[in-house]
PDB file of C-alpha atoms in Angstrom:
ATOM      1  CA  MET C  30      77.530 204.771 112.767  1.00  0.00           C
ATOM      2  CA  SER C  31      78.096 207.809 114.811  1.00  0.00           C
ATOM      3  CA  THR C  32      75.212 209.971 116.044  1.00  0.00           C
ATOM      4  CA  THR C  33      76.490 213.231 117.826  1.00  0.00           C
ATOM      5  CA  THR C  34      74.272 216.452 118.375  1.00  0.00           C
ATOM      6  CA  ASP C  35      76.776 218.179 120.489  1.00  0.00           C
ATOM      7  CA  SER C  36      80.140 217.733 120.911  1.00  0.00           C
ATOM      8  CA  LYS C  37      79.965 216.719 124.446  1.00  0.00           C
ATOM      9  CA  ILE C  38      76.995 214.389 123.923  1.00  0.00           C
ATOM     10  CA  SER C  39      77.509 211.278 121.645  1.00  0.00           C
ATOM     11  CA  ILE C  40      75.813 207.808 120.933  1.00  0.00           C
ATOM     12  CA  GLN C  41      78.304 205.717 118.780  1.00  0.00           C
ATOM     13  CA  LEU C  42      79.108 202.386 117.947  1.00  0.00           C
ATOM     14  CA  GLU C  43      82.713 202.903 118.614  1.00  0.00           C
ATOM     15  CA  ASP C  44      84.485 202.519 121.610  1.00  0.00           C
ATOM     16  CA  PHE C  45      86.196 205.647 123.291  1.00  0.00           C
ATOM     17  CA  SER C  46      89.427 206.311 125.391  1.00  0.00           C
ATOM     18  CA  VAL C  47      88.553 207.506 128.809  1.00  0.00           C
ATOM     19  CA  THR C  48      92.201 209.461 129.042  1.00  0.00           C
ATOM     20  CA  ASP C  49      91.402 211.333 125.579  1.00  0.00           C
ATOM     21  CA  GLU C  50      87.583 212.301 126.828  1.00  0.00           C
ATOM     22  CA  ILE C  51      89.058 213.345 130.128  1.00  0.00           C
ATOM     23  CA  GLU C  52      92.015 215.557 128.787  1.00  0.00           C
ATOM     24  CA  ALA C  53      89.457 217.276 126.327  1.00  0.00           C
ATOM     25  CA  MET C  54      87.537 218.376 129.241  1.00  0.00           C
ATOM     26  CA  LYS C  55      90.327 219.451 131.111  1.00  0.00           C
ATOM     27  CA  LYS C  56      90.839 222.344 128.047  1.00  0.00           C
ATOM     28  CA  VAL C  57      87.570 223.660 128.635  1.00  0.00           C
ATOM     29  CA  SER C  58      88.657 225.841 131.425  1.00  0.00           C
ATOM     30  CA  ARG C  59      91.853 226.696 133.535  1.00  0.00           C
ATOM     31  CA  ASN C  60      89.710 226.592 136.844  1.00  0.00           C
ATOM     32  CA  ILE C  61      89.032 222.949 136.584  1.00  0.00           C
ATOM     33  CA  GLY C  62      89.946 221.297 139.940  1.00  0.00           C
ATOM     34  CA  GLY C  63      88.002 218.680 140.134  1.00  0.00           C
ATOM     35  CA  ILE C  64      86.988 215.796 137.332  1.00  0.00           C
ATOM     36  CA  THR C  65      85.005 212.943 138.305  1.00  0.00           C
ATOM     37  CA  THR C  66      84.285 210.119 136.105  1.00  0.00           C
ATOM     38  CA  PHE C  67      81.852 207.408 135.870  1.00  0.00           C
ATOM     39  CA  LEU C  68      82.619 204.129 133.361  1.00  0.00           C
ATOM     40  CA  GLY C  69      80.404 201.509 133.047  1.00  0.00           C
ATOM     41  CA  THR C  70      81.513 198.104 131.351  1.00  0.00           C
ATOM     42  CA  GLY C  71      80.122 195.083 130.059  1.00  0.00           C
ATOM     43  CA  ARG C  72      79.881 192.925 133.168  1.00  0.00           C
ATOM     44  CA  GLU C  73      80.173 188.914 132.464  1.00  0.00           C
ATOM     45  CA  LEU C  74      77.649 187.987 135.366  1.00  0.00           C
ATOM     46  CA  SER C  75      73.663 189.076 135.363  1.00  0.00           C
ATOM     47  CA  LYS C  76      71.284 187.293 137.769  1.00  0.00           C
ATOM     48  CA  GLY C  77      73.616 184.288 138.191  1.00  0.00           C
ATOM     49  CA  GLN C  78      73.637 183.897 134.607  1.00  0.00           C
ATOM     50  CA  ASN C  79      76.730 184.076 132.305  1.00  0.00           C
ATOM     51  CA  ILE C  80      76.615 186.694 129.295  1.00  0.00           C
ATOM     52  CA  SER C  81      78.233 186.117 126.322  1.00  0.00           C
ATOM     53  CA  GLN C  82      77.505 189.453 124.683  1.00  0.00           C
ATOM     54  CA  LEU C  83      75.631 192.886 125.297  1.00  0.00           C
ATOM     55  CA  ASN C  84      73.703 194.825 122.755  1.00  0.00           C
ATOM     56  CA  PHE C  85      72.234 198.385 123.206  1.00  0.00           C
ATOM     57  CA  GLU C  86      69.685 199.871 120.974  1.00  0.00           C
ATOM     58  CA  HIS C  87      68.437 203.173 121.008  1.00  0.00           C
ATOM     59  CA  TYR C  88      65.862 205.822 119.822  1.00  0.00           C
ATOM     60  CA  PRO C  89      67.847 207.958 117.685  1.00  0.00           C
ATOM     61  CA  LYS C  90      67.140 211.650 118.139  1.00  0.00           C
ATOM     62  CA  MET C  91      65.156 211.369 121.831  1.00  0.00           C
ATOM     63  CA  ALA C  92      68.245 209.811 123.165  1.00  0.00           C
ATOM     64  CA  GLU C  93      70.316 212.460 122.157  1.00  0.00           C
ATOM     65  CA  LYS C  94      68.223 214.990 123.179  1.00  0.00           C
ATOM     66  CA  LYS C  95      67.561 213.479 126.516  1.00  0.00           C
ATOM     67  CA  LEU C  96      71.387 213.299 127.238  1.00  0.00           C
ATOM     68  CA  ALA C  97      71.578 216.760 126.212  1.00  0.00           C
ATOM     69  CA  GLU C  98      68.825 217.887 128.752  1.00  0.00           C
ATOM     70  CA  ILE C  99      70.910 215.772 131.458  1.00  0.00           C
ATOM     71  CA  ARG C 100      74.447 217.744 130.777  1.00  0.00           C
ATOM     72  CA  GLU C 101      72.539 220.873 130.604  1.00  0.00           C
ATOM     73  CA  LYS C 102      70.496 220.594 133.969  1.00  0.00           C
ATOM     74  CA  ALA C 103      73.748 219.218 135.907  1.00  0.00           C
ATOM     75  CA  ILE C 104      75.524 222.164 134.893  1.00  0.00           C
ATOM     76  CA  LYS C 105      72.773 224.361 136.102  1.00  0.00           C
ATOM     77  CA  ASP C 106      71.508 222.673 139.040  1.00  0.00           C
ATOM     78  CA  PHE C 107      74.979 221.507 140.872  1.00  0.00           C
ATOM     79  CA  GLY C 108      77.484 224.430 139.398  1.00  0.00           C
ATOM     80  CA  ILE C 109      79.811 222.066 137.716  1.00  0.00           C
ATOM     81  CA  ILE C 110      81.842 223.545 135.025  1.00  0.00           C
ATOM     82  CA  ASP C 111      81.300 221.330 132.054  1.00  0.00           C
ATOM     83  CA  MET C 112      79.755 217.375 131.361  1.00  0.00           C
ATOM     84  CA  SER C 113      80.341 214.820 128.597  1.00  0.00           C
ATOM     85  CA  ILE C 114      78.319 211.792 128.313  1.00  0.00           C
ATOM     86  CA  ILE C 115      79.176 209.055 125.949  1.00  0.00           C
ATOM     87  CA  HIS C 116      77.119 205.874 125.369  1.00  0.00           C
ATOM     88  CA  ARG C 117      77.851 203.163 122.949  1.00  0.00           C
ATOM     89  CA  ILE C 118      75.190 201.037 120.959  1.00  0.00           C
ATOM     90  CA  GLY C 119      75.575 197.782 119.116  1.00  0.00           C
ATOM     91  CA  PRO C 120      77.152 194.687 120.319  1.00  0.00           C
ATOM     92  CA  ILE C 121      79.692 195.123 123.512  1.00  0.00           C
ATOM     93  CA  GLU C 122      82.066 192.384 124.604  1.00  0.00           C
ATOM     94  CA  ILE C 123      82.591 191.664 128.479  1.00  0.00           C
ATOM     95  CA  GLY C 124      85.002 194.205 130.024  1.00  0.00           C
ATOM     96  CA  GLU C 125      84.561 196.539 127.034  1.00  0.00           C
ATOM     97  CA  ASN C 126      83.485 200.099 127.956  1.00  0.00           C
ATOM     98  CA  ILE C 127      79.733 201.290 127.583  1.00  0.00           C
ATOM     99  CA  VAL C 128      78.774 204.663 129.165  1.00  0.00           C
ATOM    100  CA  LEU C 129      81.142 207.690 130.178  1.00  0.00           C
ATOM    101  CA  ILE C 130      80.414 210.563 131.979  1.00  0.00           C
ATOM    102  CA  VAL C 131      82.931 212.978 132.997  1.00  0.00           C
ATOM    103  CA  ALA C 132      81.889 216.109 135.632  1.00  0.00           C
ATOM    104  CA  THR C 133      84.377 219.037 135.902  1.00  0.00           C
ATOM    105  CA  GLY C 134      84.053 221.453 138.552  1.00  0.00           C
ATOM    106  CA  GLU C 135      85.946 223.986 140.689  1.00  0.00           C
ATOM    107  CA  HIS C 136      85.803 221.536 143.503  1.00  0.00           C
ATOM    108  CA  ARG C 137      85.377 217.673 143.895  1.00  0.00           C
ATOM    109  CA  LYS C 138      82.344 217.687 145.664  1.00  0.00           C
ATOM    110  CA  GLU C 139      79.794 219.015 143.005  1.00  0.00           C
ATOM    111  CA  THR C 140      81.497 216.973 140.302  1.00  0.00           C
ATOM    112  CA  PHE C 141      80.959 213.572 142.478  1.00  0.00           C
ATOM    113  CA  VAL C 142      76.897 214.653 143.117  1.00  0.00           C
ATOM    114  CA  ALA C 143      76.483 215.709 139.538  1.00  0.00           C
ATOM    115  CA  CYS C 144      77.922 212.851 137.871  1.00  0.00           C
ATOM    116  CA  GLU C 145      75.973 210.151 140.152  1.00  0.00           C
ATOM    117  CA  TRP C 146      73.036 212.262 139.873  1.00  0.00           C
ATOM    118  CA  ALA C 147      73.672 212.298 135.833  1.00  0.00           C
ATOM    119  CA  ILE C 148      73.965 208.008 135.406  1.00  0.00           C
ATOM    120  CA  ALA C 149      70.989 207.663 137.422  1.00  0.00           C
ATOM    121  CA  GLU C 150      69.019 210.175 135.425  1.00  0.00           C
ATOM    122  CA  LEU C 151      70.129 208.571 132.323  1.00  0.00           C
ATOM    123  CA  LYS C 152      68.807 205.082 133.216  1.00  0.00           C
ATOM    124  CA  ARG C 153      65.832 206.550 134.084  1.00  0.00           C
ATOM    125  CA  THR C 154      64.919 208.833 131.237  1.00  0.00           C
ATOM    126  CA  THR C 155      67.084 208.152 128.295  1.00  0.00           C
ATOM    127  CA  PRO C 156      65.222 205.651 125.358  1.00  0.00           C
ATOM    128  CA  ILE C 157      68.069 203.025 125.215  1.00  0.00           C
ATOM    129  CA  TRP C 158      67.724 199.621 125.984  1.00  0.00           C
ATOM    130  CA  LYS C 159      70.242 196.506 126.720  1.00  0.00           C
ATOM    131  CA  ARG C 160      69.875 193.234 125.377  1.00  0.00           C
ATOM    132  CA  GLU C 161      71.693 190.172 126.944  1.00  0.00           C
ATOM    133  CA  THR C 162      72.726 187.025 125.445  1.00  0.00           C
ATOM    134  CA  THR C 163      73.142 183.808 127.758  1.00  0.00           C
ATOM    135  CA  SER C 164      73.445 180.468 127.004  1.00  0.00           C
ATOM    136  CA  THR C 165      69.838 179.987 127.252  1.00  0.00           C
ATOM    137  CA  GLY C 166      68.664 182.792 124.509  1.00  0.00           C
ATOM    138  CA  GLU C 167      68.607 186.995 124.583  1.00  0.00           C
ATOM    139  CA  VAL C 168      66.571 188.761 126.777  1.00  0.00           C
ATOM    140  CA  TRP C 169      65.976 192.577 127.058  1.00  0.00           C
ATOM    141  CA  VAL C 170      66.878 193.949 130.377  1.00  0.00           C
ATOM    142  CA  GLN C 171      64.151 195.779 131.836  1.00  0.00           C
ATOM    143  CA  ASP C 172      64.817 196.594 135.234  1.00  0.00           C
ATOM    144  CA  THR C 173      66.343 199.732 136.048  1.00  0.00           C
ATOM    145  CA  PRO C 174      68.105 199.738 139.692  1.00  0.00           C
TER     146      PRO C 174
ATOM    147  CA  MET A  13      49.527 209.760 108.185  1.00  0.00           C
ATOM    148  CA  ILE A  14      51.407 209.015 111.707  1.00  0.00           C
ATOM    149  CA  THR A  15      54.300 207.021 112.116  1.00  0.00           C
ATOM    150  CA  LEU A  16      54.470 204.712 115.154  1.00  0.00           C
ATOM    151  CA  LYS A  17      57.625 202.972 116.267  1.00  0.00           C
ATOM    152  CA  TYR A  18      58.397 200.124 118.071  1.00  0.00           C
ATOM    153  CA  PHE A  19      61.716 199.475 120.184  1.00  0.00           C
ATOM    154  CA  ALA A  20      63.395 196.550 122.094  1.00  0.00           C
ATOM    155  CA  ASN A  21      61.216 193.532 122.643  1.00  0.00           C
ATOM    156  CA  LEU A  22      58.391 195.405 121.399  1.00  0.00           C
ATOM    157  CA  LYS A  23      59.439 195.123 117.979  1.00  0.00           C
ATOM    158  CA  THR A  24      58.846 191.338 118.636  1.00  0.00           C
ATOM    159  CA  ILE A  25      55.330 191.629 120.158  1.00  0.00           C
ATOM    160  CA  ALA A  26      54.050 193.953 117.169  1.00  0.00           C
ATOM    161  CA  GLU A  27      56.227 191.984 114.979  1.00  0.00           C
ATOM    162  CA  LYS A  28      57.350 194.991 113.034  1.00  0.00           C
ATOM    163  CA  GLU A  29      59.511 198.159 113.847  1.00  0.00           C
ATOM    164  CA  GLU A  30      57.818 200.664 112.242  1.00  0.00           C
ATOM    165  CA  GLU A  31      54.661 200.877 110.568  1.00  0.00           C
ATOM    166  CA  ARG A  32      52.433 204.080 109.074  1.00  0.00           C
ATOM    167  CA  LEU A  33      48.565 204.628 110.252  1.00  0.00           C
ATOM    168  CA  ASP A  34      46.121 207.401 108.637  1.00  0.00           C
ATOM    169  CA  ILE A  35      44.024 209.313 110.597  1.00  0.00           C
ATOM    170  CA  LYS A  36      41.512 211.423 109.489  1.00  0.00           C
ATOM    171  CA  ASN A  37      41.414 213.827 112.526  1.00  0.00           C
ATOM    172  CA  PRO A  38      43.641 214.365 115.465  1.00  0.00           C
ATOM    173  CA  ILE A  39      43.301 211.525 118.006  1.00  0.00           C
ATOM    174  CA  THR A  40      44.646 211.416 121.765  1.00  0.00           C
ATOM    175  CA  VAL A  41      47.101 208.716 122.904  1.00  0.00           C
ATOM    176  CA  ASP A  42      44.349 206.957 124.437  1.00  0.00           C
ATOM    177  CA  GLN A  43      42.441 206.500 121.235  1.00  0.00           C
ATOM    178  CA  LEU A  44      45.511 205.188 119.546  1.00  0.00           C
ATOM    179  CA  SER A  45      45.978 202.557 122.173  1.00  0.00           C
ATOM    180  CA  ASP A  46      42.528 201.313 121.610  1.00  0.00           C
ATOM    181  CA  ILE A  47      43.495 201.051 117.693  1.00  0.00           C
ATOM    182  CA  ILE A  48      46.688 199.494 118.219  1.00  0.00           C
ATOM    183  CA  SER A  49      44.769 196.881 120.956  1.00  0.00           C
ATOM    184  CA  LYS A  50      42.704 195.775 118.097  1.00  0.00           C
ATOM    185  CA  THR A  51      45.459 194.838 115.650  1.00  0.00           C
ATOM    186  CA  THR A  52      48.072 193.653 118.587  1.00  0.00           C
ATOM    187  CA  PRO A  53      45.933 192.639 121.785  1.00  0.00           C
ATOM    188  CA  LYS A  54      49.471 192.064 123.741  1.00  0.00           C
ATOM    189  CA  MET A  55      50.541 195.740 122.995  1.00  0.00           C
ATOM    190  CA  GLY A  56      47.079 197.006 124.122  1.00  0.00           C
ATOM    191  CA  GLU A  57      47.532 195.112 127.683  1.00  0.00           C
ATOM    192  CA  MET A  58      51.018 196.477 128.273  1.00  0.00           C
ATOM    193  CA  ILE A  59      49.737 199.852 127.266  1.00  0.00           C
ATOM    194  CA  ARG A  60      47.178 199.864 130.153  1.00  0.00           C
ATOM    195  CA  GLU A  61      48.984 198.105 132.502  1.00  0.00           C
ATOM    196  CA  LYS A  62      51.702 201.147 132.142  1.00  0.00           C
ATOM    197  CA  LYS A  63      54.230 198.545 131.070  1.00  0.00           C
ATOM    198  CA  ILE A  64      55.081 200.770 128.071  1.00  0.00           C
ATOM    199  CA  LEU A  65      55.912 204.698 127.612  1.00  0.00           C
ATOM    200  CA  ILE A  66      54.533 206.710 124.847  1.00  0.00           C
ATOM    201  CA  SER A  67      56.072 209.620 123.200  1.00  0.00           C
ATOM    202  CA  VAL A  68      54.882 211.811 120.499  1.00  0.00           C
ATOM    203  CA  ASN A  69      57.662 213.743 118.258  1.00  0.00           C
ATOM    204  CA  GLU A  70      60.306 212.496 120.898  1.00  0.00           C
ATOM    205  CA  GLU A  71      58.486 213.963 123.939  1.00  0.00           C
ATOM    206  CA  MET A  72      57.081 211.900 126.936  1.00  0.00           C
ATOM    207  CA  ALA A  73      53.277 211.630 126.257  1.00  0.00           C
ATOM    208  CA  SER A  74      50.014 211.328 128.462  1.00  0.00           C
ATOM    209  CA  VAL A  75      47.018 209.404 127.532  1.00  0.00           C
ATOM    210  CA  ASP A  76      45.373 212.951 126.893  1.00  0.00           C
ATOM    211  CA  THR A  77      48.036 214.013 124.556  1.00  0.00           C
ATOM    212  CA  ILE A  78      46.718 214.702 121.287  1.00  0.00           C
ATOM    213  CA  ILE A  79      48.483 213.161 117.988  1.00  0.00           C
ATOM    214  CA  HIS A  80      48.153 214.958 114.812  1.00  0.00           C
ATOM    215  CA  ASP A  81      49.010 214.292 111.404  1.00  0.00           C
ATOM    216  CA  GLY A  82      52.575 213.650 110.491  1.00  0.00           C
ATOM    217  CA  ASP A  83      53.420 213.188 114.202  1.00  0.00           C
ATOM    218  CA  GLU A  84      55.619 210.393 115.032  1.00  0.00           C
ATOM    219  CA  VAL A  85      54.612 207.765 118.133  1.00  0.00           C
ATOM    220  CA  ALA A  86      57.117 205.627 119.813  1.00  0.00           C
ATOM    221  CA  PHE A  87      56.028 202.827 122.070  1.00  0.00           C
ATOM    222  CA  LEU A  88      58.927 202.527 124.539  1.00  0.00           C
ATOM    223  CA  PRO A  89      59.539 199.584 126.930  1.00  0.00           C
ATOM    224  CA  PRO A  90      61.520 200.538 130.126  1.00  0.00           C
ATOM    225  CA  PHE A  91      64.775 201.744 129.995  1.00  0.00           C
ATOM    226  CA  SER A  92      67.986 199.966 130.496  1.00  0.00           C
ATOM    227  CA  GLY A  93      70.848 202.055 129.575  1.00  0.00           C
ATOM    228  CA  GLY A  94      73.852 202.637 131.446  1.00  0.00           C
ATOM    229  CA  THR A  95      75.094 199.964 134.114  1.00  0.00           C
ATOM    230  CA  LYS A  96      74.179 199.125 137.107  1.00  0.00           C
TER     231      LYS A  96
END
């Protein structure tokens, strides 16, 4: 299953290639002089417990809508050239890719700021939930640091 | 008829992912919360303690938001997407 509302926004089961995504974004403009990426990956240790697997669930349509809003606001407010956001759902193994944000701009400064803002905003406003499987069972993660 | 959707741990608490509810007239989110509380007290408690966000037709709602026939209401626990 793959749900896409915009070519720059994707919530998908499948893994993605960071290189391919960056190359695709470089083609947007010849004025790109800086690219900042944030890549979130599956971490083994959480609150002192070993995690064997992660599982992400989302609210279809609303989650895509929120990611599209984040992208549009980032472009408008930070003066970047473009942004793409990919978030995986379903089972994720330790070390696998979870989320990728690519921010492109004429200069590096605005892309750093936009990228950091976008991941924080994603966590704050996008209906995506993480379930961790440990040796003691499964738990839905509800903190948003 | 309105559609109610439950996500993440709320599916376990409500013991369902989705349900339909007949409403004769438009009601507020607050009034819907009262109805839910009667069938699932734990859900009502979490709503009162603001541990659950509620959306109507994919937009975040407040207690005063009006729900009309055909609307989709979702009960959303705190989000945890992305990574730390």
